mmCIF file of C-alpha atoms and ligand atoms in Angstrom:
data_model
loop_
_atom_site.group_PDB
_atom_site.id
_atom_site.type_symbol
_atom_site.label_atom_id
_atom_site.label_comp_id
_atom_site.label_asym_id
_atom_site.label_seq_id
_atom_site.Cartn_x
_atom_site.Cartn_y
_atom_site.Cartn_z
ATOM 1 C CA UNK A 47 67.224 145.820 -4.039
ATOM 2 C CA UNK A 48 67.474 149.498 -3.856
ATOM 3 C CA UNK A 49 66.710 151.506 -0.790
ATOM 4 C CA UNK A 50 67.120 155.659 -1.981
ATOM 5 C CA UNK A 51 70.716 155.244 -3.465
ATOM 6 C CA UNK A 52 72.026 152.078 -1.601
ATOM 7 C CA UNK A 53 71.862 148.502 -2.340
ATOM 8 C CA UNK A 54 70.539 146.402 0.434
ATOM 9 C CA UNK A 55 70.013 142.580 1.154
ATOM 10 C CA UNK A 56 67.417 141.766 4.166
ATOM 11 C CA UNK A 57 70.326 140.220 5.489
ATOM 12 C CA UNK A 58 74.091 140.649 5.446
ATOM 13 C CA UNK A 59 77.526 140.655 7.308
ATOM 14 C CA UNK A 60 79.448 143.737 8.297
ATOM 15 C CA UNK A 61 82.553 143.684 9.517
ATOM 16 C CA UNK A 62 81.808 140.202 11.443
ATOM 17 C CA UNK A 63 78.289 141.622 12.460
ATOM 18 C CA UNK A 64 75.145 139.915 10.829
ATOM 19 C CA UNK A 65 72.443 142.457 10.469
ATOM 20 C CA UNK A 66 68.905 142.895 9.382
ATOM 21 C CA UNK A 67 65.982 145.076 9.022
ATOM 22 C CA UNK A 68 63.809 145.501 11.712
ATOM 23 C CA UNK A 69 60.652 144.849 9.539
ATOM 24 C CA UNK A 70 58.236 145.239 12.245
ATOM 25 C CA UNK A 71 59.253 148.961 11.285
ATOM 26 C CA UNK A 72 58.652 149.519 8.374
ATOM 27 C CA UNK A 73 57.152 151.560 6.189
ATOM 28 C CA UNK A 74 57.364 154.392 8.477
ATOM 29 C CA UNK A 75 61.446 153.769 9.761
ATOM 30 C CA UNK A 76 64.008 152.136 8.084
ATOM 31 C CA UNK A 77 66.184 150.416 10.840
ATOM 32 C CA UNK A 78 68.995 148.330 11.091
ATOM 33 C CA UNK A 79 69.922 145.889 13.917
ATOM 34 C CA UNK A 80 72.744 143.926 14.495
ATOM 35 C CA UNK A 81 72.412 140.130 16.217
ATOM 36 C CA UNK A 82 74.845 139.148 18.326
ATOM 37 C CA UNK A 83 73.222 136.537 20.099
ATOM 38 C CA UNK A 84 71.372 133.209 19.627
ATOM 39 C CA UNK A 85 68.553 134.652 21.421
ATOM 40 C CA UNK A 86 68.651 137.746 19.373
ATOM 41 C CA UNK A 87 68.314 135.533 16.324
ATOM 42 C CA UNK A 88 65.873 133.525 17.250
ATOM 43 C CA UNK A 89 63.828 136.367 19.245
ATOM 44 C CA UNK A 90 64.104 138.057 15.062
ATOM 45 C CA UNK A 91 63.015 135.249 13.852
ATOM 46 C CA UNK A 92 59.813 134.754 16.655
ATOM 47 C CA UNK A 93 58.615 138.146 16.674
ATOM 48 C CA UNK A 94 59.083 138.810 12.934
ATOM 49 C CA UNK A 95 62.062 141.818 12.558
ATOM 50 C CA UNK A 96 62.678 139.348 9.787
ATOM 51 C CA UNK A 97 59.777 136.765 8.143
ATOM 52 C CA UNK A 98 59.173 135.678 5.030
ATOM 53 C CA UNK A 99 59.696 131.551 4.186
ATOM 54 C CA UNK A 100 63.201 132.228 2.882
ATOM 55 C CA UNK A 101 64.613 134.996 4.943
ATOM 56 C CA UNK A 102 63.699 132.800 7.667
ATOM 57 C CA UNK A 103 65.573 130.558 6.907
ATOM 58 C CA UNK A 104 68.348 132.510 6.002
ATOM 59 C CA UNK A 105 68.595 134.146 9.717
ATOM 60 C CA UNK A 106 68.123 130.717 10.772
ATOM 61 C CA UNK A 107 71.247 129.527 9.058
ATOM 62 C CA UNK A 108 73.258 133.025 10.166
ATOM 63 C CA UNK A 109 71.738 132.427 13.543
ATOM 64 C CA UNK A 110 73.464 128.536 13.713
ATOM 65 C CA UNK A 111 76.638 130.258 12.535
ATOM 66 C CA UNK A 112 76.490 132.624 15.459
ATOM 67 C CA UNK A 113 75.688 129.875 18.121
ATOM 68 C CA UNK A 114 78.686 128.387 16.742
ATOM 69 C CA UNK A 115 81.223 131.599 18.342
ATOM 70 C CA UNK A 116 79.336 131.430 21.417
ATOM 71 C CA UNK A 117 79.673 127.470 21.929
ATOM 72 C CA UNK A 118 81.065 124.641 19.597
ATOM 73 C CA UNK A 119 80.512 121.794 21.142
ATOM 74 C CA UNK A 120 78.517 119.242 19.846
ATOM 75 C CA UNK A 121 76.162 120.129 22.416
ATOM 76 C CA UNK A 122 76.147 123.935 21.380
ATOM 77 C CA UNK A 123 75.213 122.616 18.114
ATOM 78 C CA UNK A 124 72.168 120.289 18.792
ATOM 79 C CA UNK A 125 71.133 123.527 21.420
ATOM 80 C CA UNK A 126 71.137 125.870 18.629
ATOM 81 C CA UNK A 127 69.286 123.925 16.330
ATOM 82 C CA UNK A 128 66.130 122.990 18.725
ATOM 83 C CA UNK A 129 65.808 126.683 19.719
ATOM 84 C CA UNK A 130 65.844 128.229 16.228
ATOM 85 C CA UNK A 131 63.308 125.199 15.583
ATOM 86 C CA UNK A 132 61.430 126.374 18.016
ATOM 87 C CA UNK A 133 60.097 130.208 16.548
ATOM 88 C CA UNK A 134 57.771 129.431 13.886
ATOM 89 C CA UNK A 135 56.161 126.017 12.916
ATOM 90 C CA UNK A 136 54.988 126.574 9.079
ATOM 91 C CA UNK A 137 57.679 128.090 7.086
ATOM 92 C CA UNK A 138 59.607 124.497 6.180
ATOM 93 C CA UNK A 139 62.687 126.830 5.121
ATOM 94 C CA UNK A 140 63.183 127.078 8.737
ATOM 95 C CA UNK A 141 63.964 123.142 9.075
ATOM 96 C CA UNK A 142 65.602 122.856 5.933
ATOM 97 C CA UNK A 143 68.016 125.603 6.668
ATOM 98 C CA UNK A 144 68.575 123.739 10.022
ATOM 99 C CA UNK A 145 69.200 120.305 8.979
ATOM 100 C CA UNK A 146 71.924 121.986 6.138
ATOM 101 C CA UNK A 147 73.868 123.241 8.704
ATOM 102 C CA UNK A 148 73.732 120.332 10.620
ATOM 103 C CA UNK A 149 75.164 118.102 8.200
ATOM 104 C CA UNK A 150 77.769 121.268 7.508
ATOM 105 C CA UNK A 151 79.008 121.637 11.094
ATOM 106 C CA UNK A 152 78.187 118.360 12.710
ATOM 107 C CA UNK A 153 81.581 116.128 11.243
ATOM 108 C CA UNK A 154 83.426 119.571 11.680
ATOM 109 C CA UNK A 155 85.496 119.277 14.649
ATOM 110 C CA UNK A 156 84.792 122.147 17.143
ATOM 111 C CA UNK A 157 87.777 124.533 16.390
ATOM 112 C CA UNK A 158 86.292 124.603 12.705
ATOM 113 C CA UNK A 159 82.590 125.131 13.282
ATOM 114 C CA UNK A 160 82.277 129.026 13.817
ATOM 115 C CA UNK A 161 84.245 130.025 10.150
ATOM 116 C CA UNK A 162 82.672 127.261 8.585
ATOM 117 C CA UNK A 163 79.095 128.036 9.323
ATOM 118 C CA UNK A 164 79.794 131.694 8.334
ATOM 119 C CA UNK A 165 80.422 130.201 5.063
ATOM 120 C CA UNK A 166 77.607 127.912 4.525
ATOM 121 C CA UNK A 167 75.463 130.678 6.068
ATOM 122 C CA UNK A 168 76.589 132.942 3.126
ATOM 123 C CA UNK A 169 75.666 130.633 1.007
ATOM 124 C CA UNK A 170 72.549 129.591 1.707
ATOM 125 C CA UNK A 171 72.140 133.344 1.314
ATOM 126 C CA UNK A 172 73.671 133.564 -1.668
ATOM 127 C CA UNK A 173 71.813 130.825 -3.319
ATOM 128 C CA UNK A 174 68.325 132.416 -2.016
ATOM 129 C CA UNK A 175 68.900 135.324 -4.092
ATOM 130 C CA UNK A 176 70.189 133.049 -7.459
ATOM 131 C CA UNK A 177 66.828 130.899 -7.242
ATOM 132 C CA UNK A 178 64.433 133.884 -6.492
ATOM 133 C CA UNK A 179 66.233 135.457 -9.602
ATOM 134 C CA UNK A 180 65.924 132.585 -11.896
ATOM 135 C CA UNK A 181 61.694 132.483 -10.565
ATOM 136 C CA UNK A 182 61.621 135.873 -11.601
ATOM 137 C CA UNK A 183 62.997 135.279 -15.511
ATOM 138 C CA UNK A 184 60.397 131.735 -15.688
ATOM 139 C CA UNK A 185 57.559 134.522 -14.253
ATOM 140 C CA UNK A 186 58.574 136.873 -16.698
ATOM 141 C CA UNK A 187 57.873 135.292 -19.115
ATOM 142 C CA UNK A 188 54.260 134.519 -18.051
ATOM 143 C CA UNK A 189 53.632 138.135 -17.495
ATOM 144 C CA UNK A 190 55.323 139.224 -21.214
ATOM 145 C CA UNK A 191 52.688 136.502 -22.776
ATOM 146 C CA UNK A 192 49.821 137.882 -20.702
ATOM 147 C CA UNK A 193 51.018 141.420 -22.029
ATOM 148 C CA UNK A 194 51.645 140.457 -25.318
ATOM 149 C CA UNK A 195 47.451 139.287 -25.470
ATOM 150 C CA UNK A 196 45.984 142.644 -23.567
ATOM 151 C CA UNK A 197 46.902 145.985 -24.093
ATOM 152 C CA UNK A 198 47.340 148.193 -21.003
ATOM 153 C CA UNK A 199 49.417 147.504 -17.703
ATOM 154 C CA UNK A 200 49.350 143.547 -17.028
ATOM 155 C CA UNK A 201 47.358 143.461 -13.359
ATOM 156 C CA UNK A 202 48.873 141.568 -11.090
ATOM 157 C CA UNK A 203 47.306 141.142 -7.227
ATOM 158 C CA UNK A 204 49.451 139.597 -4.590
ATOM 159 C CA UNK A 205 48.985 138.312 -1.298
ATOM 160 C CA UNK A 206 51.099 139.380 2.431
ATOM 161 C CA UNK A 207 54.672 140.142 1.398
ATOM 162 C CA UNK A 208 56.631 137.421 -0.946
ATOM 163 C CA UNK A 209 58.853 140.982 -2.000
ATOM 164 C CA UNK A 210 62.876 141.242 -1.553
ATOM 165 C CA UNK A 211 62.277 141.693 2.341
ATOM 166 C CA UNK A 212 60.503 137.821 2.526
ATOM 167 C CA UNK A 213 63.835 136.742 1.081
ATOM 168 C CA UNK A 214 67.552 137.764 0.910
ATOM 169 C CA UNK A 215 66.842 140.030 -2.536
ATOM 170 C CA UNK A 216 64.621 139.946 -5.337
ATOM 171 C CA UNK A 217 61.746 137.966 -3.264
ATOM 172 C CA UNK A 218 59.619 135.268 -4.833
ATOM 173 C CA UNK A 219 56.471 136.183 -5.944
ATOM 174 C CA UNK A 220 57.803 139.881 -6.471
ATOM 175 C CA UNK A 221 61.054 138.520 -8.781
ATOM 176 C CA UNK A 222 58.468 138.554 -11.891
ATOM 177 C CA UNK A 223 57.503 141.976 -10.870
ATOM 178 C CA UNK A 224 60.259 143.735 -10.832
ATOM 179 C CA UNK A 225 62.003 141.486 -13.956
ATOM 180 C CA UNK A 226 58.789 142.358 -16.082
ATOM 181 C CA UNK A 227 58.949 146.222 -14.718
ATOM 182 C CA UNK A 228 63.022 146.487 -15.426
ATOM 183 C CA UNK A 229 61.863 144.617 -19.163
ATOM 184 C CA UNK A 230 59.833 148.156 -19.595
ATOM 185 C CA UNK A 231 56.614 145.860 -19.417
ATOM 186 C CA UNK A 232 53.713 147.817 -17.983
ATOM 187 C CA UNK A 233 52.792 146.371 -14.824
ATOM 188 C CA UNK A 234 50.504 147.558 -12.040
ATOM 189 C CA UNK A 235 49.975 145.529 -8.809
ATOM 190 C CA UNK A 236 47.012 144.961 -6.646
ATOM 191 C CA UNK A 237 48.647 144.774 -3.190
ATOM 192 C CA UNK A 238 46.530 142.880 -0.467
ATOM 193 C CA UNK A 239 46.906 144.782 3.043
ATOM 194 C CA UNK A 240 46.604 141.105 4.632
ATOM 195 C CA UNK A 241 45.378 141.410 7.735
ATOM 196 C CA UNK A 242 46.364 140.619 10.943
ATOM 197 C CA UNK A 243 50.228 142.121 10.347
ATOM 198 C CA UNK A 244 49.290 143.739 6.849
ATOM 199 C CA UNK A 245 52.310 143.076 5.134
ATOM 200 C CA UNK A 246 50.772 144.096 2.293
ATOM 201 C CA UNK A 247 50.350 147.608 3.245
ATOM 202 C CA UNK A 248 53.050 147.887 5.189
ATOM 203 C CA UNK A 249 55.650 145.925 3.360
ATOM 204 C CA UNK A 250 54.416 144.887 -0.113
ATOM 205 C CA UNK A 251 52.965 148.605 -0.853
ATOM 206 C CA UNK A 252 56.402 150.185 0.673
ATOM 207 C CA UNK A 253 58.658 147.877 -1.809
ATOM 208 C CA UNK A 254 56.161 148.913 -4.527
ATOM 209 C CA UNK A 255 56.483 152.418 -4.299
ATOM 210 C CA UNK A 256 60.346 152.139 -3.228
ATOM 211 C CA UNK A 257 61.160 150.961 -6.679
ATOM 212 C CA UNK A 258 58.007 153.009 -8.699
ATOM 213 C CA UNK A 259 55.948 150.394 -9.674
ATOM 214 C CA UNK A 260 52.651 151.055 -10.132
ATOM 215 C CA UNK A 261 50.197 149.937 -7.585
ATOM 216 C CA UNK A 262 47.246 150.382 -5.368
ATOM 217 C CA UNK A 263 46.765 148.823 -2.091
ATOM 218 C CA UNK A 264 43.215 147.303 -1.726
ATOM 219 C CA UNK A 265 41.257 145.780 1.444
ATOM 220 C CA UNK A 266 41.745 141.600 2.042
ATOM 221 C CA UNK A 267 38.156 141.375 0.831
ATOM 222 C CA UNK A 268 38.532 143.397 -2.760
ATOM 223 C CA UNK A 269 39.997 141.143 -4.564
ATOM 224 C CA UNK A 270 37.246 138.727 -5.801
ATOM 225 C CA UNK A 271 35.157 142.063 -6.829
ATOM 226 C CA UNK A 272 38.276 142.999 -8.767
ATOM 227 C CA UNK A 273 38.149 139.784 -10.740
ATOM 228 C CA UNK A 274 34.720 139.744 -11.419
ATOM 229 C CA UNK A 275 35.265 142.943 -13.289
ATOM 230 C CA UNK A 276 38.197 142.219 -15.396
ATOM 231 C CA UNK A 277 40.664 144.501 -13.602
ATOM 232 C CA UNK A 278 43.078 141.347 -12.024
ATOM 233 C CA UNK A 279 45.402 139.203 -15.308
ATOM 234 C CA UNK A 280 46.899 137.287 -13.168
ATOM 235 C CA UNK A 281 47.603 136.631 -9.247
ATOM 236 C CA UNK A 282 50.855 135.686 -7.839
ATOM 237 C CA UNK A 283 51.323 134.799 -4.418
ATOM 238 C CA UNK A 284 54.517 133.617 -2.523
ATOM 239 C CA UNK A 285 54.506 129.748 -0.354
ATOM 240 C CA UNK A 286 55.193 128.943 3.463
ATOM 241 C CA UNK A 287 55.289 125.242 2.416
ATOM 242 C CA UNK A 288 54.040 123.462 -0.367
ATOM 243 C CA UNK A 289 53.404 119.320 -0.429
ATOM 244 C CA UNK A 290 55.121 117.387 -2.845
ATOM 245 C CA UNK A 291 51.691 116.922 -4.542
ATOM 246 C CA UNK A 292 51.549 120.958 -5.016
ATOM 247 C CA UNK A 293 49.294 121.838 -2.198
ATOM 248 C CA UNK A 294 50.474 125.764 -1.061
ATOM 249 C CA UNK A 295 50.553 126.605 2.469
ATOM 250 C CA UNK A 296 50.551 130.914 3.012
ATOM 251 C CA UNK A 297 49.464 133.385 4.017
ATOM 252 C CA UNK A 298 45.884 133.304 5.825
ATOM 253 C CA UNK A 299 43.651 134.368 3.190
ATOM 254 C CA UNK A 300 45.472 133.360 0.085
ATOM 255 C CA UNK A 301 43.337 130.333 -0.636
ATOM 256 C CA UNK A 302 39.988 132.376 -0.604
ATOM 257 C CA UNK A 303 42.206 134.248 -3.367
ATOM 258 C CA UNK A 304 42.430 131.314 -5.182
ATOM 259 C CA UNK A 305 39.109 130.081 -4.711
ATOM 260 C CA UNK A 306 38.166 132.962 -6.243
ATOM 261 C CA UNK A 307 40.715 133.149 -8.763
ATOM 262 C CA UNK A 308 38.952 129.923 -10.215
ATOM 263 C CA UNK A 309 35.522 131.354 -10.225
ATOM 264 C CA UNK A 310 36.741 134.053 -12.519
ATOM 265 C CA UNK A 311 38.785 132.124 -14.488
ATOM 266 C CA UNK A 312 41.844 134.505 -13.292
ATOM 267 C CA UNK A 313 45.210 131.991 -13.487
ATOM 268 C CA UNK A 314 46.443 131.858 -10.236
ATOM 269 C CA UNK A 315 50.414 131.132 -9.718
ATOM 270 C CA UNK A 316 52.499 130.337 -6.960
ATOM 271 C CA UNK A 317 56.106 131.459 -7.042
ATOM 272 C CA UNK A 318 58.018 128.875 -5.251
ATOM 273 C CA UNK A 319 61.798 128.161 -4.111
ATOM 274 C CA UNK A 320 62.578 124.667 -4.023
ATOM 275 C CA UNK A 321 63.800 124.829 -0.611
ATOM 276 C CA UNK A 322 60.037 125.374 0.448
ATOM 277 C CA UNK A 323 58.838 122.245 -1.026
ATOM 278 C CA UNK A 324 57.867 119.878 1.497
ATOM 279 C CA UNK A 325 58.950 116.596 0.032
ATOM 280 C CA UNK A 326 58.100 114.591 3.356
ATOM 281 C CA UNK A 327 54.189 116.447 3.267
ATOM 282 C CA UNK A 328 51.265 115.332 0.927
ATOM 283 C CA UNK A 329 47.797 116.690 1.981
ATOM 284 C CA UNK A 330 48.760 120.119 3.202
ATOM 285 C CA UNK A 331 45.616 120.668 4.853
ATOM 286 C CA UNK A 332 45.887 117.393 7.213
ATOM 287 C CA UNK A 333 49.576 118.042 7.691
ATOM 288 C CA UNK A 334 51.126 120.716 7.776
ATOM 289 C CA UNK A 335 51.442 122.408 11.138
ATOM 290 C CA UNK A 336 49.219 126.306 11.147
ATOM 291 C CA UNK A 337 50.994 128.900 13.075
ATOM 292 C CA UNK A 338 48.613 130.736 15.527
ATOM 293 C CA UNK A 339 49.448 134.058 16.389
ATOM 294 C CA UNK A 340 48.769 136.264 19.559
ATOM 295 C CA UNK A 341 45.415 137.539 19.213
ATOM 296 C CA UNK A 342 46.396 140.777 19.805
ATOM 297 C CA UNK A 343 47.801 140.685 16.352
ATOM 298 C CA UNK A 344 43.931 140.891 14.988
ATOM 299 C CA UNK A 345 43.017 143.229 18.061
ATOM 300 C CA UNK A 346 45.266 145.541 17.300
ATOM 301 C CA UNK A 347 46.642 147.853 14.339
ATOM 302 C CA UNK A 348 49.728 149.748 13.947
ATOM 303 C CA UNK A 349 50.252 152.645 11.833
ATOM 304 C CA UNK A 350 51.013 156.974 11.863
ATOM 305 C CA UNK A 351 48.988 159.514 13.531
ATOM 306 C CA UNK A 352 48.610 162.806 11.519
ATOM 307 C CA UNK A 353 51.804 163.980 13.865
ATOM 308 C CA UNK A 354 53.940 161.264 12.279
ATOM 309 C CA UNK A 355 54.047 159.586 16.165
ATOM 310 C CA UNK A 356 54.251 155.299 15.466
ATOM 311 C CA UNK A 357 51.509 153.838 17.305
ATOM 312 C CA UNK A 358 49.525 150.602 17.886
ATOM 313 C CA UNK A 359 45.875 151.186 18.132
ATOM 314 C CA UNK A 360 42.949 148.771 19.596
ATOM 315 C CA UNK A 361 40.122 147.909 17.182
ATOM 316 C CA UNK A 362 37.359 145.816 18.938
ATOM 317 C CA UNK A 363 36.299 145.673 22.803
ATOM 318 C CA UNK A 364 38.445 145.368 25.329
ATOM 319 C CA UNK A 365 36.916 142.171 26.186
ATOM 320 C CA UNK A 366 36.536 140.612 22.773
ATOM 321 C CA UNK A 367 39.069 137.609 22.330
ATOM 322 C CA UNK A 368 40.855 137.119 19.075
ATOM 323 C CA UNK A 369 42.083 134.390 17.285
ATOM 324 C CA UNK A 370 44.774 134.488 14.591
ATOM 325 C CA UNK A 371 45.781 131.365 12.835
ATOM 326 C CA UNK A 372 48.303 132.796 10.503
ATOM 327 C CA UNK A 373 48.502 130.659 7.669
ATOM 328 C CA UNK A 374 46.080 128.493 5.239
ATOM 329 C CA UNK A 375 45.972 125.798 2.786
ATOM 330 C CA UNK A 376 45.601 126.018 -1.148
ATOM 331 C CA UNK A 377 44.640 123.029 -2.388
ATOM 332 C CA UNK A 378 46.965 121.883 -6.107
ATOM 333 C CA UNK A 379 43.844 121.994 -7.384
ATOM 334 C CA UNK A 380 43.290 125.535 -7.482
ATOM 335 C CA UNK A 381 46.812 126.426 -8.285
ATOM 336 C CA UNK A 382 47.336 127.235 -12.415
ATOM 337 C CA UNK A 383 50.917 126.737 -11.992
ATOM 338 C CA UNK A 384 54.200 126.742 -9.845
ATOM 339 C CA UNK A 385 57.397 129.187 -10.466
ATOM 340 C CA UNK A 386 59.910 127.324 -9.403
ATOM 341 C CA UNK A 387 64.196 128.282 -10.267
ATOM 342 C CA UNK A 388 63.552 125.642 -12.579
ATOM 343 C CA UNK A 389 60.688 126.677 -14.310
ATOM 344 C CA UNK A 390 56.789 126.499 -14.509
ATOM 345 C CA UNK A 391 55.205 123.054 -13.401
ATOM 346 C CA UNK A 392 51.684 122.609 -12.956
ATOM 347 C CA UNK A 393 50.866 121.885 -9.191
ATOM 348 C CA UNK A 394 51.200 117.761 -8.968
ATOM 349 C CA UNK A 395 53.556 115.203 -7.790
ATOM 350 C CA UNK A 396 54.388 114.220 -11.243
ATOM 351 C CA UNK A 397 55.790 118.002 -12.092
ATOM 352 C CA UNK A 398 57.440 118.485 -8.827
ATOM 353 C CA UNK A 399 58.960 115.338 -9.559
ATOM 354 C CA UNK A 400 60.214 116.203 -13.001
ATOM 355 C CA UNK A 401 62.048 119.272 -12.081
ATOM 356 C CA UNK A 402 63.487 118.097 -9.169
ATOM 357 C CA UNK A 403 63.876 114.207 -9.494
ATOM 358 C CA UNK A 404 67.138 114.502 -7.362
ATOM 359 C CA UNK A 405 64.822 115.815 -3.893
ATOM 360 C CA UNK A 406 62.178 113.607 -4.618
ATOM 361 C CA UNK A 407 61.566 112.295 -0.441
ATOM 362 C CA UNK A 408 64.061 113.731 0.519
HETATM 363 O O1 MRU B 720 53.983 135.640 8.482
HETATM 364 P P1 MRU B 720 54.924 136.009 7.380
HETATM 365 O O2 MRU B 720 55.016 137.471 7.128
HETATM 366 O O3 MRU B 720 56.284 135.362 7.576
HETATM 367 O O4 MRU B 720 54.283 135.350 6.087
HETATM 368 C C1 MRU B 720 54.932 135.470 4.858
HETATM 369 C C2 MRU B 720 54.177 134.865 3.737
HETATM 370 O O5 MRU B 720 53.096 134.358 3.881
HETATM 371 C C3 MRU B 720 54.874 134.837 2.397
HETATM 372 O O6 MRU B 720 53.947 134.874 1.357
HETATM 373 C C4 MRU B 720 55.718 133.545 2.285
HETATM 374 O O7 MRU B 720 56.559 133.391 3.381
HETATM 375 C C5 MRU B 720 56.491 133.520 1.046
HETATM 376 S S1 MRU B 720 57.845 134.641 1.135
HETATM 377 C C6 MRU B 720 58.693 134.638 -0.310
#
């Protein structure tokens, strides 16, 4: 997507160098940074200059391919792997990304690994930005049938940041969005700050006005008043890891979205790559593995002063101890539908199954 004048990716290669956006910088600086290391990638990856389920595992696969001009060997290989493994436990487009360049690069003999994982890297990149572009025509076409029933903007509220900087380009729940806003449908988005990080406000609210797309950011604990008054359509939300019975792992705070969401009879969709499903997973509350954060994640807020200076800020007493599990469990239940590259599929086995009979356990 656009940044001013220039087309970026969250991710790319320059002259040899992989590079990103330092994200924990945004809104107020836009910064670039080279990795050049494992331990730069993975370090990224841990302390979230890149996040997102897909972009993760898109530096993930670029970070492999890097490990791979620092050392070779089959040992270098299995090495890389466990330590990119090692930064965050929910997104499942970290392991998937992992075990495809393992089966790349592992019958590769040494000499052929580096170029080769360049290449597969690329693609996994590449193929990130066809599916989240494919989501976004199947949501489109949700939104133009809410719009064709309403008149005024279609209201959309989303949750954290599932925009072109969770992915390499278009992002997931965001893809609709911006299809439905380039359509000339009139769309206006309820952005979530979603607290600890606020991706929303930080993130979310800085894509939104980046491309002008009508929005207003709104506390974690708006939305359900929202709903009860008519002013949400629809809610789309993006997916750390979803069960191949539908359940959605995000974002900490998404499922009291969609609890709400039901009470108010507000459909509530999940966009969702297939490289997030979880084919191994069932009950995503009972297994699958919740990130906590440092607490001073929740102690803490960054943001400007009034002289522009970037600053982190303490919110509670010193001696008040946080906690900060980062993600939460939908159930399918609560889920009107799934965006997948595919197209929509309510939130069961059976549907999962249908669209993608070829992954099925997997
Ligand atoms: O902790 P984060 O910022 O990595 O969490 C991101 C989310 O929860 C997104 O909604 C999810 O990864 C989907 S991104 C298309």
């Amino acid at each position: 997507m656009k940044v001013g004048s220039t087309q970026y990716r969250s991710i790319w290669v320059e002259d040899g160098a992989v590079r990103i956006i330092d994200q924990t910088r945004l809104p107020h600086e836009f910064c670039v940074v080279t990795l050049d290391t494992t331990a730069q990638a993975a370090t990224a990856i841990r302390d979230m200059w890149v996040r997102g389920a897909p972009l993760i595992g898109a530096t993930a696969a670029y970070g492999m391919a890097i490990a791979m001009r620092e050392d070779a060997s089959d040992a270098g290989l299995k090495r890389a792997h466990d330590v990119l493994m090692q930064t965050r436990p929910t997104a499942v487009n970290l392991r998937w990304a992992l075990e495809d360049m393992l089966a790349h690069l592992a019958p590769l003999s040494p000499a052929d690994r580096a170029d080769a994982a360049m290449a597969r890297a690329a693609a996994v990149a590449d193929e990130d930005v066809a599916i989240n572009a494919a989501i976004g025509d199947h949501g489109l076409a949700v939104i133009r049938a809410i719009a064709a029933r309403k008149s005024g903007p279609v209201n959309i509220l989303t949750h954290c940041n599932a925009g072109w900087l969770a992915t390499v380009d278009w992002g997931t729940a965001t893809a609709p969005i911006y299809k439905a806003h380039q359509a000339g449908i009139a769309v206006h988005v309820w952005v979530d700050e979603t607290r600890p990080r606020n991706q929303g406000a930080h993130l979310t609210a800085w894509e939104m006005a980046s491309h002008g797309i009508a929005h207003h950011l709104i506390t974690d604990n708006a939305g359900g008043h929202l709903m009860q008054h008519g002013q949400v359509d629809m809610v789309i939300v993006g997916t750390d890891r979803t069960t191949a019975r539908g359940d959605v792992c995000n974002k900490i705070g998404t499922y009291l979205k969609a609890l709400a969401a039901q009470d108010n009879k507000v459909p509530f969709y999940v966009a969702l790559p297939s490289p997030t499903i979880d084919w191994r997973a069932q009950d995503g509350v009972a297994e699958i593995p919740i990130e906590e954060r440092a607490g001073d994640e929740v102690s803490f807020v960054q943001g400007k002063l009034a002289d522009g200076t970037v600053t982190r800020l303490r919110i509670s007493p010193d001696a008040t101890p946080a906690a900060n599990p980062a993600f939460d469990v939908t159930p399918a239940r609560l889920v009107t539908g799934l965006i997948t590259e595919r197209g929509l599929t309510p939130a069961t086995a059976a549907g999962l199954a249908a669209l993608f009979p070829e992954r099925v356990g997997s």
